[in-house]
PDB file of C-alpha atoms in Angstrom:
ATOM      1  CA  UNK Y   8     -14.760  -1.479  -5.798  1.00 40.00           C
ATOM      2  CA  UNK Y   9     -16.315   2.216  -5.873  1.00 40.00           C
ATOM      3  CA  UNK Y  10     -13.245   4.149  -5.073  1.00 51.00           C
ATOM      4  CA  UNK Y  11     -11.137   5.395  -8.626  1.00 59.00           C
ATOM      5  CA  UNK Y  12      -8.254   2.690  -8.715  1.00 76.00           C
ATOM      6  CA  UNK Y  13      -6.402   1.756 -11.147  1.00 87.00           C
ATOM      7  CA  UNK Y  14      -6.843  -1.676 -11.076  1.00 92.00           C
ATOM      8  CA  UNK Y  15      -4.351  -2.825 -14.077  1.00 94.00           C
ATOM      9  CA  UNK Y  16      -1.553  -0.410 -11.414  1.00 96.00           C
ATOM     10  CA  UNK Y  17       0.397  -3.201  -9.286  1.00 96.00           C
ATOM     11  CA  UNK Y  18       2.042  -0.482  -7.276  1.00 95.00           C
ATOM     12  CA  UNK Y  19      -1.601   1.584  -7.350  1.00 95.00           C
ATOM     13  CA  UNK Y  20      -3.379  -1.201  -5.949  1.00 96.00           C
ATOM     14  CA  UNK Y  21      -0.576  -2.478  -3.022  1.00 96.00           C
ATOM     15  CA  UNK Y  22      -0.873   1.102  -1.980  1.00 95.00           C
ATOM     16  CA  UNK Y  23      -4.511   1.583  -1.734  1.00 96.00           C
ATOM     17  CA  UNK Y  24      -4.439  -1.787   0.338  1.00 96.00           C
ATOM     18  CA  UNK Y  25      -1.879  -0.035   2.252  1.00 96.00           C
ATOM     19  CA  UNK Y  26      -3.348   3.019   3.282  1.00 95.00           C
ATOM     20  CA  UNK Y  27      -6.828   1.146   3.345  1.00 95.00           C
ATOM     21  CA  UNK Y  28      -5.462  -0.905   6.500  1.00 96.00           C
ATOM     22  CA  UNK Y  29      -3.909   1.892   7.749  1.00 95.00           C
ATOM     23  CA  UNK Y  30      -0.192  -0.563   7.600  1.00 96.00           C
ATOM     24  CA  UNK Y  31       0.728   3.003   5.620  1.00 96.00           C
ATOM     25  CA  UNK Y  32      -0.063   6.937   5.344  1.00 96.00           C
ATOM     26  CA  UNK Y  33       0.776  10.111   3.636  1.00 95.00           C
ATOM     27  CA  UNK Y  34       2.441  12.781   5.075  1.00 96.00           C
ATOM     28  CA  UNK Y  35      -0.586  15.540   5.408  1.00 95.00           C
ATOM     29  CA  UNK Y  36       2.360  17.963   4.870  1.00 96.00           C
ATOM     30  CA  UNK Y  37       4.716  16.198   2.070  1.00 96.00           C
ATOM     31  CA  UNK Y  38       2.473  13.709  -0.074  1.00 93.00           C
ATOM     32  CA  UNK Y  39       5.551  12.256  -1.847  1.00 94.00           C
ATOM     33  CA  UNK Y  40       6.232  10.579   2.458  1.00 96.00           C
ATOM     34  CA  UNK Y  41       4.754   7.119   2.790  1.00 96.00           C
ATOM     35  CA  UNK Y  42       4.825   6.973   6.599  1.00 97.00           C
ATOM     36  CA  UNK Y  43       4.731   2.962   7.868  1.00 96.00           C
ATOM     37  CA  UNK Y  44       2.260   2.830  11.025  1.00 93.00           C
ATOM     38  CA  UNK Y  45       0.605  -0.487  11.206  1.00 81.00           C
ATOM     39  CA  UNK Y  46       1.388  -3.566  12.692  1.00 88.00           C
ATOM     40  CA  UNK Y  47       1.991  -7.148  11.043  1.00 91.00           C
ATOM     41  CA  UNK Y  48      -1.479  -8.037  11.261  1.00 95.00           C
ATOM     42  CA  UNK Y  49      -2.420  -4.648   9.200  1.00 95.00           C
ATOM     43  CA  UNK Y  50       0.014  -5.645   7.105  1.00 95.00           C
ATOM     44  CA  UNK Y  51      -1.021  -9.084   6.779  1.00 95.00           C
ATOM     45  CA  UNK Y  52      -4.721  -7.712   6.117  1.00 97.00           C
ATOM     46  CA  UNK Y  53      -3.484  -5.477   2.991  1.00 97.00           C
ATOM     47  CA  UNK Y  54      -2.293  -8.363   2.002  1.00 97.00           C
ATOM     48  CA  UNK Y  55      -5.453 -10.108   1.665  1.00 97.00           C
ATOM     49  CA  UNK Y  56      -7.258  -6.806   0.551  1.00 97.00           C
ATOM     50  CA  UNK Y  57      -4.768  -6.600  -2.435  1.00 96.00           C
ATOM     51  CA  UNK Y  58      -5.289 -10.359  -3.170  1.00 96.00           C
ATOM     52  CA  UNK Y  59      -9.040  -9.308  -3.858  1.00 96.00           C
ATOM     53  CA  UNK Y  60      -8.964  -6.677  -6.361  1.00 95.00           C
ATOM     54  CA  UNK Y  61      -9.220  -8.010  -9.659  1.00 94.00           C
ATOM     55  CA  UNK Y  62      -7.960  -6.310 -12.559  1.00 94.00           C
ATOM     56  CA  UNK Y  63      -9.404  -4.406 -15.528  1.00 92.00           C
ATOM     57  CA  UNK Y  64     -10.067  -7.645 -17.209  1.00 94.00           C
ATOM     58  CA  UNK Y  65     -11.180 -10.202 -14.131  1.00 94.00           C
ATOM     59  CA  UNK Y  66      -7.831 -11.509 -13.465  1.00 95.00           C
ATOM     60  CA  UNK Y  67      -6.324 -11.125 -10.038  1.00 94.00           C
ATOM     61  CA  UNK Y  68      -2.754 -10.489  -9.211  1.00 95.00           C
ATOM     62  CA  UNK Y  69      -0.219 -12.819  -8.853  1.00 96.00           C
ATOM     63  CA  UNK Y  70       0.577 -13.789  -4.581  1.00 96.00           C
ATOM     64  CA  UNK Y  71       4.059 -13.684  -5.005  1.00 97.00           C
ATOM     65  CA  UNK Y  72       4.133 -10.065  -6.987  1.00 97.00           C
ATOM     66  CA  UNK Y  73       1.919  -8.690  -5.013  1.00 97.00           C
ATOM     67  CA  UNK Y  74       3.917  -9.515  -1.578  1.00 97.00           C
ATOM     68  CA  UNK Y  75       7.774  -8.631  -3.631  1.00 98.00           C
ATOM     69  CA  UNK Y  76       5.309  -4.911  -4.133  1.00 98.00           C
ATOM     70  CA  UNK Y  77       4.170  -5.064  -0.425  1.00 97.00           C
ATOM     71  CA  UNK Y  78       7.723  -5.194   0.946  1.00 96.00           C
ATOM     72  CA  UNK Y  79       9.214  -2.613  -1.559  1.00 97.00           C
ATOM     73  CA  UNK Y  80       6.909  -0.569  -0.467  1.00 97.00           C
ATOM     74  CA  UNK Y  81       7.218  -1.121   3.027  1.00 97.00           C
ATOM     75  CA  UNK Y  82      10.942  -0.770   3.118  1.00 96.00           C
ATOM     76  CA  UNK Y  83      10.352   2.633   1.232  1.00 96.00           C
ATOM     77  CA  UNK Y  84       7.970   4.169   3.865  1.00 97.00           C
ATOM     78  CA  UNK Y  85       9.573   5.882   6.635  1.00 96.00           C
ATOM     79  CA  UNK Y  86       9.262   4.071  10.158  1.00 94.00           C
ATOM     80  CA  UNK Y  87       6.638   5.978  11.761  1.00 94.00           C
ATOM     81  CA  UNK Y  88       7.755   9.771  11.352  1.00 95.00           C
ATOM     82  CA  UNK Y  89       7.656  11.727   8.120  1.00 96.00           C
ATOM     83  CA  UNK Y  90      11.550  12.118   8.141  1.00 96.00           C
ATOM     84  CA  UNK Y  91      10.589  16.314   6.448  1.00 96.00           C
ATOM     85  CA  UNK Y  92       8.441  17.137   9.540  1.00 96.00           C
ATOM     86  CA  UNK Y  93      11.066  15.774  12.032  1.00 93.00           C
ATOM     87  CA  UNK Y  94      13.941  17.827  10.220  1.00 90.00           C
ATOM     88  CA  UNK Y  95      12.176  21.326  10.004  1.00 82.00           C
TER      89      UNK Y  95
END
């Protein structure tokens, strides 16, 4: 992988797989919004991504923990609007 991840991050990594499949963006104006804008199948994708990237050491990430870390994070991200740009 060429991009600086931190591979040993569970959290890092789901969100790089994320925003790599474009399931999830930042806010250009409030980088602390994840914005959800894919579609199952982009979600489905990061899925896969994630499943990919090994760790520090070789070892890949458990299925299960990385899916519970998919979710959270999906549930997190606001549906389609950053919720600061719609209330200014």
């Amino acid at each position: 992988m060429s991009v600086d991840l931190h591979r040993d991050d569970l959290a890092a990594v789901v969100r790089y797989a994320l925003e790599t499949t474009r399931s999830t963006t930042v806010c250009p104006f409030h980088e602390e919004v994840l914005i959800r804008v894919g579609d199952d199948a982009a979600e489905s994708h990061a899925l896969e991504l994630a499943k990919r990237i090994t760790k520090s050491d070789g070892s890949t990430w458990d299925r299960e923990a990385l899916r519970r870390e998919i979710g959270r994070q999906l549930v997190t991200a606001a549906d389609g609007r950053c919720p600061l740009c719609e209330a200014t």
